[in-house]
Short mmCIF file of C-alpha atoms in Angstrom, two decimals:
data_model
loop_
_atom_site.label_atom_id
_atom_site.label_comp_id
_atom_site.label_asym_id
_atom_site.label_seq_id
_atom_site.Cartn_x
_atom_site.Cartn_y
_atom_site.Cartn_z
CA MET A 1 175.00 21.28 106.04
CA PRO A 2 177.30 19.05 108.34
CA GLY A 3 176.00 15.88 107.79
CA PRO A 4 177.55 12.12 107.32
CA LYS A 5 180.89 12.07 106.15
CA ASN A 6 181.36 12.17 102.66
CA THR A 7 184.28 10.76 100.14
CA LEU A 8 185.35 13.02 96.88
CA LEU A 9 186.39 10.81 94.11
CA ILE A 10 188.03 12.54 91.29
CA GLU A 11 190.31 10.26 88.97
CA GLY A 12 193.82 11.58 88.03
CA SER A 13 197.27 12.09 89.25
CA PHE A 14 198.20 14.79 91.75
CA GLU A 15 200.49 16.20 89.20
CA GLU A 16 197.85 15.96 86.47
CA LEU A 17 195.40 17.64 88.65
CA THR A 18 197.51 20.00 89.62
CA ASP A 19 198.21 21.52 86.82
CA GLU A 20 194.51 21.11 85.58
CA PHE A 21 193.71 23.72 88.61
CA ALA A 22 196.27 25.94 88.23
CA GLN A 23 195.85 26.31 83.99
CA TYR A 24 191.97 26.86 84.99
CA ILE A 25 193.05 29.75 87.68
CA ASP A 26 195.40 31.50 85.27
CA THR A 27 193.04 31.28 82.62
CA LEU A 28 189.96 32.85 84.94
CA LYS A 29 192.13 35.16 86.13
CA LYS A 30 193.20 36.34 83.00
CA SER A 31 189.67 36.81 81.82
CA GLN A 32 189.50 39.18 84.98
CA GLY A 33 192.27 41.67 83.65
CA ASP A 34 195.38 39.55 85.55
CA GLU A 35 197.71 39.22 82.34
CA SER A 36 200.42 38.26 84.98
CA SER A 37 199.11 35.34 86.26
CA ASN A 38 201.47 32.53 85.85
CA ILE A 39 200.44 29.44 88.31
CA GLN A 40 200.75 26.65 86.21
CA GLN A 41 204.53 27.36 85.57
CA GLU A 42 205.14 28.37 89.19
CA SER A 43 203.59 25.39 90.17
CA ALA A 44 205.33 23.00 87.55
CA ASP A 45 208.67 24.29 89.12
CA LEU A 46 208.01 23.46 92.56
CA LEU A 47 206.28 20.09 91.44
CA LYS A 48 209.99 19.16 90.40
CA GLU A 49 211.57 19.87 93.86
CA ASN A 50 208.66 17.87 95.09
CA LYS A 51 207.09 20.98 97.41
CA LYS A 52 203.43 19.97 97.23
CA ASP A 53 203.04 22.07 99.73
CA GLU A 54 204.20 25.11 98.54
CA VAL A 55 202.36 24.00 95.26
CA LEU A 56 199.09 24.06 97.29
CA LYS A 57 199.47 27.22 98.98
CA LYS A 58 199.87 28.92 95.49
CA LEU A 59 196.37 27.26 94.65
CA VAL A 60 194.89 27.93 97.76
CA VAL A 61 195.53 31.61 97.50
CA GLY A 62 194.51 31.58 93.93
CA ALA A 63 191.46 30.22 93.91
CA GLN A 64 190.31 33.90 95.25
CA ALA A 65 189.40 34.00 91.83
CA LEU A 66 186.74 31.44 91.84
CA ASN A 67 184.67 33.87 93.73
CA GLN A 68 184.19 35.39 90.21
CA ALA A 69 183.89 31.69 88.27
CA PRO A 70 180.91 31.31 86.41
CA GLU A 71 178.04 29.45 88.86
CA LYS A 72 178.03 25.73 86.63
CA GLU A 73 181.48 25.82 87.25
CA PHE A 74 182.10 27.01 90.96
CA ILE A 75 181.29 23.89 92.87
CA ALA A 76 183.42 21.85 90.12
CA ALA A 77 186.37 23.80 90.72
CA TYR A 78 186.04 23.83 94.57
CA ASN A 79 185.47 20.13 94.86
CA LEU A 80 188.99 19.93 92.95
CA LEU A 81 190.81 22.15 95.02
CA ILE A 82 189.50 20.11 98.30
CA HIS A 83 190.36 17.24 96.98
CA LEU A 84 193.99 18.18 96.10
CA VAL A 85 194.45 19.70 99.40
CA ASN A 86 192.90 16.75 101.43
CA GLN A 87 195.98 14.93 99.79
CA SER A 88 198.49 16.77 102.33
CA PRO A 89 199.31 15.81 105.53
CA ASN A 90 199.33 19.34 106.68
CA VAL A 91 195.50 19.60 105.31
CA SER A 92 194.60 22.03 108.59
CA MET A 93 197.09 24.78 107.19
CA PHE A 94 195.09 25.32 103.84
CA LEU A 95 191.57 25.12 105.06
CA PRO A 96 191.44 28.21 106.91
CA LYS A 97 192.35 30.55 103.54
CA ILE A 98 189.86 28.17 101.54
CA CYS A 99 186.72 29.02 104.42
CA GLN A 100 187.99 32.71 104.41
CA ASN A 101 187.48 32.94 100.43
CA LEU A 102 184.29 31.11 101.00
CA SER A 103 182.89 33.55 102.98
CA SER A 104 183.57 36.10 100.78
CA PRO A 105 180.43 37.33 98.33
CA VAL A 106 180.60 35.18 94.99
CA THR A 107 180.26 38.18 92.54
CA SER A 108 179.45 35.85 89.67
CA SER A 109 176.17 34.79 91.28
CA PRO A 110 174.49 37.32 93.63
CA ALA A 111 171.70 34.74 94.12
CA ASN A 112 172.92 31.65 94.71
CA GLY A 113 176.54 32.65 95.72
CA SER A 114 175.51 32.23 99.62
CA GLY A 115 174.19 28.42 98.75
CA LEU A 116 176.81 27.39 96.67
CA ALA A 117 179.34 28.71 99.34
CA LEU A 118 177.78 26.95 101.86
CA SER A 119 177.43 23.81 99.64
CA ILE A 120 181.57 24.14 99.32
CA LEU A 121 181.55 24.52 103.33
CA SER A 122 179.55 21.42 104.50
CA THR A 123 181.26 19.05 101.77
CA ILE A 124 184.95 20.32 103.47
CA PHE A 125 182.55 19.56 107.41
CA ASN A 126 181.98 16.31 105.99
CA ILE A 127 185.27 14.92 104.45
CA LEU A 128 187.33 15.97 107.82
CA PRO A 129 187.14 13.53 110.64
CA ALA A 130 184.32 13.65 112.66
CA ASP A 131 187.13 14.53 116.14
CA SER A 132 189.00 17.08 113.74
CA GLU A 133 189.34 20.35 114.99
CA VAL A 134 189.40 21.63 111.82
CA ARG A 135 185.78 21.33 111.82
CA TYR A 136 185.43 24.41 114.23
CA HIS A 137 186.97 26.53 112.18
CA VAL A 138 184.74 25.25 108.95
CA LEU A 139 181.52 26.06 111.22
CA LEU A 140 182.49 29.04 111.87
CA ALA A 141 183.04 30.03 108.46
CA ILE A 142 179.69 28.30 107.55
CA LEU A 143 178.21 30.97 110.18
CA ARG A 144 179.66 33.72 108.76
CA VAL A 145 178.06 32.98 105.38
CA ILE A 146 174.55 32.28 107.39
CA ARG A 147 174.81 35.90 109.08
CA ALA A 148 175.68 37.54 105.57
CA THR A 149 172.39 36.01 103.99
CA THR A 150 170.25 35.85 107.36
CA ASN A 151 169.85 31.99 106.19
CA PHE A 152 169.01 30.78 109.40
CA GLU A 153 166.75 27.66 108.42
CA TYR A 154 170.09 26.17 106.78
CA LEU A 155 171.14 26.26 110.41
CA ARG A 156 168.52 25.23 112.59
CA PRO A 157 168.49 21.29 112.12
CA GLN A 158 172.15 20.92 113.36
CA LEU A 159 171.90 23.10 116.55
CA LYS A 160 171.22 19.97 118.27
CA GLN A 161 174.22 18.89 117.91
CA LEU A 162 176.43 21.41 118.41
CA ASP A 163 177.31 20.59 122.15
CA SER A 164 178.17 16.88 120.96
CA TRP A 165 180.59 18.43 118.21
CA LEU A 166 182.40 20.92 120.99
CA GLN A 167 182.60 17.99 123.14
CA THR A 168 184.15 16.18 120.55
CA TRP A 169 186.16 18.80 119.61
CA GLU A 170 187.84 19.34 122.91
CA VAL A 171 187.52 22.82 122.44
CA GLU A 172 188.65 25.88 125.13
CA GLU A 173 185.82 27.88 127.03
CA GLU A 174 186.92 30.86 125.05
CA GLU A 175 186.67 28.97 121.45
CA GLN A 176 182.94 27.60 122.60
CA ARG A 177 182.53 31.34 123.31
CA LYS A 178 183.33 32.64 120.02
CA LEU A 179 181.03 29.85 118.40
CA TYR A 180 177.83 30.70 120.44
CA LEU A 181 178.30 34.46 119.72
CA ALA A 182 178.51 33.51 116.43
CA VAL A 183 175.04 31.33 116.34
CA SER A 184 173.82 34.39 118.30
CA ASP A 185 174.72 36.93 115.93
CA SER A 186 173.59 34.38 112.83
CA ALA A 187 170.54 33.84 114.90
CA ALA A 188 169.63 38.05 115.57
CA ALA A 189 170.62 39.09 111.85
CA ALA A 190 167.57 36.54 110.73
CA GLY A 191 164.94 37.96 113.49
CA GLU A 192 165.55 35.10 115.48
CA ASP A 193 165.53 36.93 119.09
CA GLU A 194 164.50 33.73 120.72
CA GLN A 195 167.37 31.84 119.63
CA ALA A 196 170.08 34.76 119.76
CA TYR A 197 169.40 35.58 123.48
CA THR A 198 169.60 31.75 124.08
CA TYR A 199 173.29 31.19 122.39
CA LEU A 200 174.48 34.82 124.26
CA LEU A 201 173.51 33.29 127.47
CA ARG A 202 175.50 30.05 126.94
CA ALA A 203 178.59 32.59 125.79
CA LEU A 204 177.89 34.35 129.04
CA ARG A 205 178.29 30.96 130.77
CA THR A 206 181.61 30.01 129.49
CA PHE A 207 183.28 32.96 131.27
CA PRO A 208 185.41 31.41 134.43
CA SER A 209 184.60 33.45 137.62
CA GLU A 210 187.70 35.35 137.24
CA GLU A 211 187.10 37.16 134.25
CA VAL A 212 183.34 37.63 135.09
CA SER A 213 184.06 41.33 135.25
CA SER A 214 186.06 41.50 132.25
CA PRO A 215 185.42 44.06 129.67
CA GLU A 216 184.41 41.18 127.04
CA ALA A 217 182.24 39.96 129.62
CA GLN A 218 180.53 43.31 130.67
CA GLU A 219 179.79 44.14 126.97
CA LEU A 220 177.65 41.03 126.67
CA SER A 221 176.13 41.15 129.87
CA LEU A 222 174.83 44.27 128.96
CA ARG A 223 173.82 43.08 125.51
CA ALA A 224 172.07 40.07 126.81
CA LEU A 225 170.18 42.22 129.96
CA LYS A 226 168.48 44.72 127.23
CA SER A 227 167.40 42.13 124.85
CA ALA A 228 165.71 40.25 128.01
CA LEU A 229 164.43 43.45 128.95
CA THR A 230 162.82 44.85 125.75
CA HIS A 231 161.94 41.09 124.11
CA PRO A 232 158.33 41.45 124.17
CA SER A 233 157.74 37.46 125.46
CA HIS A 234 160.38 37.12 127.70
CA PHE A 235 159.29 37.51 131.45
CA ASP A 236 161.72 35.49 133.46
CA PHE A 237 164.73 37.23 134.41
CA GLN A 238 166.21 34.30 136.59
CA ASP A 239 168.19 33.22 133.94
CA LEU A 240 170.27 36.53 133.83
CA THR A 241 170.86 37.17 137.81
CA ASP A 242 171.71 33.84 138.00
CA LEU A 243 174.86 34.63 136.06
CA ASP A 244 177.98 35.73 138.07
CA SER A 245 178.90 38.52 134.63
CA ILE A 246 175.46 39.80 135.59
CA GLN A 247 175.74 39.75 139.00
CA ALA A 248 179.21 42.10 138.40
CA LEU A 249 176.94 44.70 136.41
CA ARG A 250 175.86 45.93 139.94
CA ASN A 251 179.30 47.55 140.00
CA SER A 252 180.19 48.51 136.69
CA GLU A 253 176.63 49.58 135.44
CA PRO A 254 174.64 49.78 138.99
CA VAL A 255 171.70 51.60 136.87
CA TYR A 256 171.03 48.84 134.60
CA PHE A 257 171.00 46.17 137.54
CA GLN A 258 168.36 48.23 139.06
CA LEU A 259 166.39 48.13 136.32
CA LEU A 260 166.79 44.29 135.85
CA GLU A 261 166.05 43.61 139.98
CA ILE A 262 162.49 45.88 138.90
CA PHE A 263 161.94 44.12 136.11
CA ASN A 264 162.80 40.71 138.21
CA SER A 265 160.77 40.99 141.31
CA ASP A 266 158.84 44.74 141.27
CA VAL A 267 156.03 46.21 140.04
CA VAL A 268 154.48 49.24 138.15
CA ASP A 269 155.45 51.97 141.35
CA ASP A 270 158.50 50.48 141.46
CA PHE A 271 159.17 51.38 137.81
CA ASN A 272 157.88 54.67 137.99
CA ASP A 273 159.90 55.80 140.82
CA PHE A 274 162.84 54.64 138.71
CA LYS A 275 162.10 56.81 136.06
CA ASP A 276 161.33 59.38 138.17
CA GLU A 277 164.80 58.99 140.01
CA HIS A 278 166.56 58.64 136.54
CA ASP A 279 164.49 60.89 134.35
CA GLY A 280 165.38 60.35 130.67
CA TRP A 281 167.79 57.77 131.26
CA ILE A 282 165.61 54.89 129.68
CA GLU A 283 165.34 57.39 126.03
CA LYS A 284 169.00 57.89 126.15
CA SER A 285 170.00 54.25 126.83
CA GLY A 286 168.28 53.51 123.54
CA LEU A 287 165.36 51.45 125.60
CA ASP A 288 162.16 51.28 124.06
CA ASN A 289 159.96 53.15 126.91
CA ALA A 290 156.70 51.86 125.65
CA ALA A 291 157.85 48.47 125.46
CA LEU A 292 159.19 48.63 129.22
CA ASN A 293 156.11 49.79 130.06
CA ARG A 294 153.70 47.17 128.49
CA LYS A 295 156.10 44.81 130.40
CA ILE A 296 156.06 45.79 133.58
CA ARG A 297 152.23 45.76 133.69
CA LEU A 298 152.28 41.90 132.44
CA LEU A 299 154.44 41.61 135.36
CA THR A 300 152.87 43.53 138.07
CA LEU A 301 149.44 41.42 137.17
CA ALA A 302 151.28 38.10 137.67
CA SER A 303 152.56 39.45 140.47
CA ILE A 304 148.79 40.27 142.69
CA ALA A 305 147.37 37.00 140.82
CA ALA A 306 149.87 34.99 142.37
CA SER A 307 149.70 36.52 145.54
CA SER A 308 145.64 36.70 145.59
CA GLY A 309 145.46 34.09 148.43
CA GLN A 310 142.92 31.62 148.46
CA GLN A 311 140.25 33.82 147.27
CA ARG A 312 141.58 33.26 143.88
CA SER A 313 139.80 36.36 142.75
CA LEU A 314 140.96 39.49 141.34
CA PRO A 315 137.87 42.67 141.36
CA TYR A 316 138.57 44.95 138.45
CA GLU A 317 139.30 47.77 140.95
CA LYS A 318 142.50 46.63 142.36
CA ILE A 319 143.70 45.51 138.73
CA ALA A 320 143.21 49.12 137.53
CA LYS A 321 145.00 50.73 140.61
CA ALA A 322 147.91 48.12 140.45
CA LEU A 323 148.42 48.71 137.02
CA GLN A 324 147.64 52.47 136.83
CA VAL A 325 145.26 51.92 133.83
CA PRO A 326 141.70 53.17 133.70
CA SER A 327 138.63 50.43 134.85
CA GLU A 328 137.36 49.97 130.96
CA ASP A 329 141.24 48.62 130.09
CA VAL A 330 141.38 45.76 132.58
CA GLU A 331 139.84 43.33 130.64
CA MET A 332 142.52 44.10 127.23
CA TRP A 333 145.22 43.64 129.94
CA VAL A 334 144.15 40.10 131.66
CA ILE A 335 143.63 39.18 128.05
CA ASP A 336 146.91 40.03 127.05
CA VAL A 337 148.33 38.78 130.54
CA ILE A 338 146.63 35.49 130.17
CA ARG A 339 147.85 35.25 126.02
CA ALA A 340 151.55 35.83 127.53
CA GLY A 341 151.31 32.86 129.46
CA LEU A 342 151.87 33.84 132.86
CA VAL A 343 148.40 33.34 134.57
CA GLU A 344 145.59 31.39 133.73
CA GLY A 345 141.81 32.47 134.83
CA LYS A 346 138.57 33.33 133.66
CA LEU A 347 137.14 37.33 133.40
CA SER A 348 133.71 37.66 135.48
CA GLN A 349 132.08 41.28 133.81
CA LEU A 350 128.96 40.41 135.69
CA ASN A 351 130.95 40.35 138.93
CA GLN A 352 133.64 42.65 137.95
CA THR A 353 136.66 40.14 138.87
CA PHE A 354 139.04 38.01 137.10
CA LEU A 355 138.91 34.62 139.19
CA ILE A 356 142.49 32.74 138.62
CA HIS A 357 142.54 29.11 137.80
CA ARG A 358 146.53 29.35 137.97
CA SER A 359 149.35 32.25 138.83
CA THR A 360 152.96 32.21 137.83
CA TYR A 361 155.84 33.53 140.77
CA ARG A 362 158.29 36.06 139.47
CA VAL A 363 160.69 34.68 141.80
CA PHE A 364 160.43 31.96 144.03
CA GLY A 365 162.07 32.99 147.86
CA GLU A 366 161.58 32.76 151.59
CA ASN A 367 158.06 34.06 151.13
CA GLN A 368 157.22 31.96 148.50
CA TRP A 369 158.56 28.86 150.12
CA ARG A 370 156.35 29.98 153.38
CA GLU A 371 153.14 30.10 151.29
CA VAL A 372 153.81 26.70 149.66
CA ALA A 373 154.33 25.47 153.19
CA SER A 374 151.44 26.78 153.89
CA ARG A 375 149.39 25.05 151.58
CA LEU A 376 150.78 21.65 152.05
CA ASP A 377 149.90 22.08 155.89
CA MET A 378 146.08 22.80 154.96
CA TRP A 379 146.02 19.87 152.42
CA ARG A 380 147.70 17.82 154.79
CA ASN A 381 145.05 18.84 157.53
CA SER A 382 141.98 18.16 154.54
CA LEU A 383 144.15 14.59 153.89
CA VAL A 384 144.24 13.76 157.78
CA GLY A 385 139.91 14.74 157.69
CA VAL A 386 139.64 12.77 154.68
CA LEU A 387 141.70 9.59 156.30
CA GLU A 388 139.69 9.74 159.37
CA VAL A 389 136.29 10.08 157.41
CA ILE A 390 137.43 7.05 155.72
CA GLN A 391 138.55 5.16 158.65
CA GLN A 392 135.36 5.77 160.18
CA GLU A 393 133.20 4.47 157.32
CA LYS A 394 135.40 1.42 157.21
CA GLN A 395 134.91 0.94 161.21
CA ARG A 396 131.38 1.33 160.43
CA PHE A 397 130.73 -0.99 157.67
CA ILE A 398 133.22 -3.80 159.36
CA GLN A 399 130.37 -3.41 162.60
CA GLU A 400 128.11 -3.82 160.13
CA LYS A 401 128.97 -6.66 158.24
CA GLU A 402 130.10 -8.44 161.64
CA ASP A 403 126.20 -7.35 162.96
CA GLU A 404 124.93 -9.09 159.79
CA ALA A 405 126.90 -12.26 160.34
CA ASN A 406 126.03 -12.72 164.03
CA LYS A 407 122.54 -12.45 163.11
CA ALA A 408 122.60 -15.21 160.52
CA ASP A 409 124.59 -16.87 163.12
CA GLN A 410 121.46 -16.37 165.78
CA LYS A 411 118.99 -17.52 162.82
CA ALA A 412 121.00 -20.48 162.07
CA GLU A 413 121.39 -21.61 165.17
CA MET A 414 117.53 -21.21 166.05
CA ALA A 415 116.62 -23.15 162.92
CA THR A 416 118.93 -25.91 163.80
CA ARG A 417 117.40 -26.08 167.74
CA PHE A 418 113.83 -25.84 165.96
CA LYS A 419 114.46 -28.69 163.60
CA GLY A 420 116.30 -30.95 166.37
CA ARG A 421 113.17 -30.90 168.58
CA GLY A 422 110.73 -31.76 165.72
CA GLY A 423 112.75 -34.85 164.78
CA GLN A 424 112.86 -36.00 168.69
CA GLN A 425 108.97 -35.41 168.42
CA GLN A 426 108.86 -37.67 165.21
CA LYS A 427 110.33 -40.57 167.30
CA GLN A 428 108.24 -40.67 170.31
CA PRO A 429 106.43 -43.69 170.19
CA ARG A 430 102.34 -43.56 170.16
CA ALA A 431 100.57 -43.86 173.48
CA PRO A 432 98.72 -47.86 173.47
CA ILE A 433 94.98 -47.73 173.29
CA ASP A 434 93.11 -49.62 176.05
CA GLU A 435 90.95 -52.33 174.56
CA ASP A 436 88.86 -53.08 178.04
CA ALA A 437 88.64 -49.47 178.91
CA ASP A 438 84.81 -49.61 177.63
#
């Protein structure tokens, strides 16, 4: 797969290597029953006239026979061809045909043919300058091989570089769309539904506003909508409803758009009304009714959990009614919605309630902003109360410290006064004794 820039080191002049490769192709074709092949002589005649590009055209066209070459000779033969083509100033003229040949099955090696083709295509990709637009076409060829062989793991490590490559190549939006769709198709063929959906949305985002109602845009939009509805773990439809091409379905495919709106924000009752209004439509459209029923129930449970308010708990009875399921099935549905990551909480079998720890809004509109504002007001009021308590405690603490300090000062002052009075008494002279008193 694409990596650091490589260089092919092959010894020999252009004329010598051309003659060698042409002889190999002739031999290979004759072994396949084509006795008329004479590329070696035709190439030699053209070289006498110094028509190198004409020689390369014959070699590239004849190289289709390499798909039937022995496995051990396949890579060496293609490396030689790439080396010859790379010496032309018009290399981009020959690579598309080589990529086309490599995109065809390698019949000589059914088991390892795709790996051989991907190896050669990666070599071509890596010998090209990083800013060469030809890399774009080589990558498309790689994606065709990956799609045919469902070998998506070969591509996965390189997906993180895809956007930077497109930016470097400065390709138009239409070409970007083509590449994103090729990645999506390769992922879908390998059963990588999440990646297929992701790159399908990227393709849809490349449509300019004036083309969102075009047949191609509408076809891809419908494909994305169906994928989102039927994917078992896709529950957020905001990525779809934000796209102009999806909004254009409101006029071109109103029933599909109505169904999308139900799964975006509505509940089981609305889905059942839809089925009554469009009886048999789901089956005719090829959608999986059982999968849709399961998804809308999980989404409904997520909605009622998010709207539970301050109580943060749901009685089993309310859940059963909203989901239109028996009460004994409630715990199963709650476990499923937790596994889906839509809600976090704990079941209380004793109280027959679901205690909600975290819930997810399906849409975030005006009502949700009002609820957020209400909760923020509550938190603000709570914080104001906490601050008041802290301030009171702080004042009380300061007052206590001041009182203690005052008491200490008073004690110190009294001690000083007492000491002063005691010192004065010691300094007073004793009264004289009158000896003649007797």
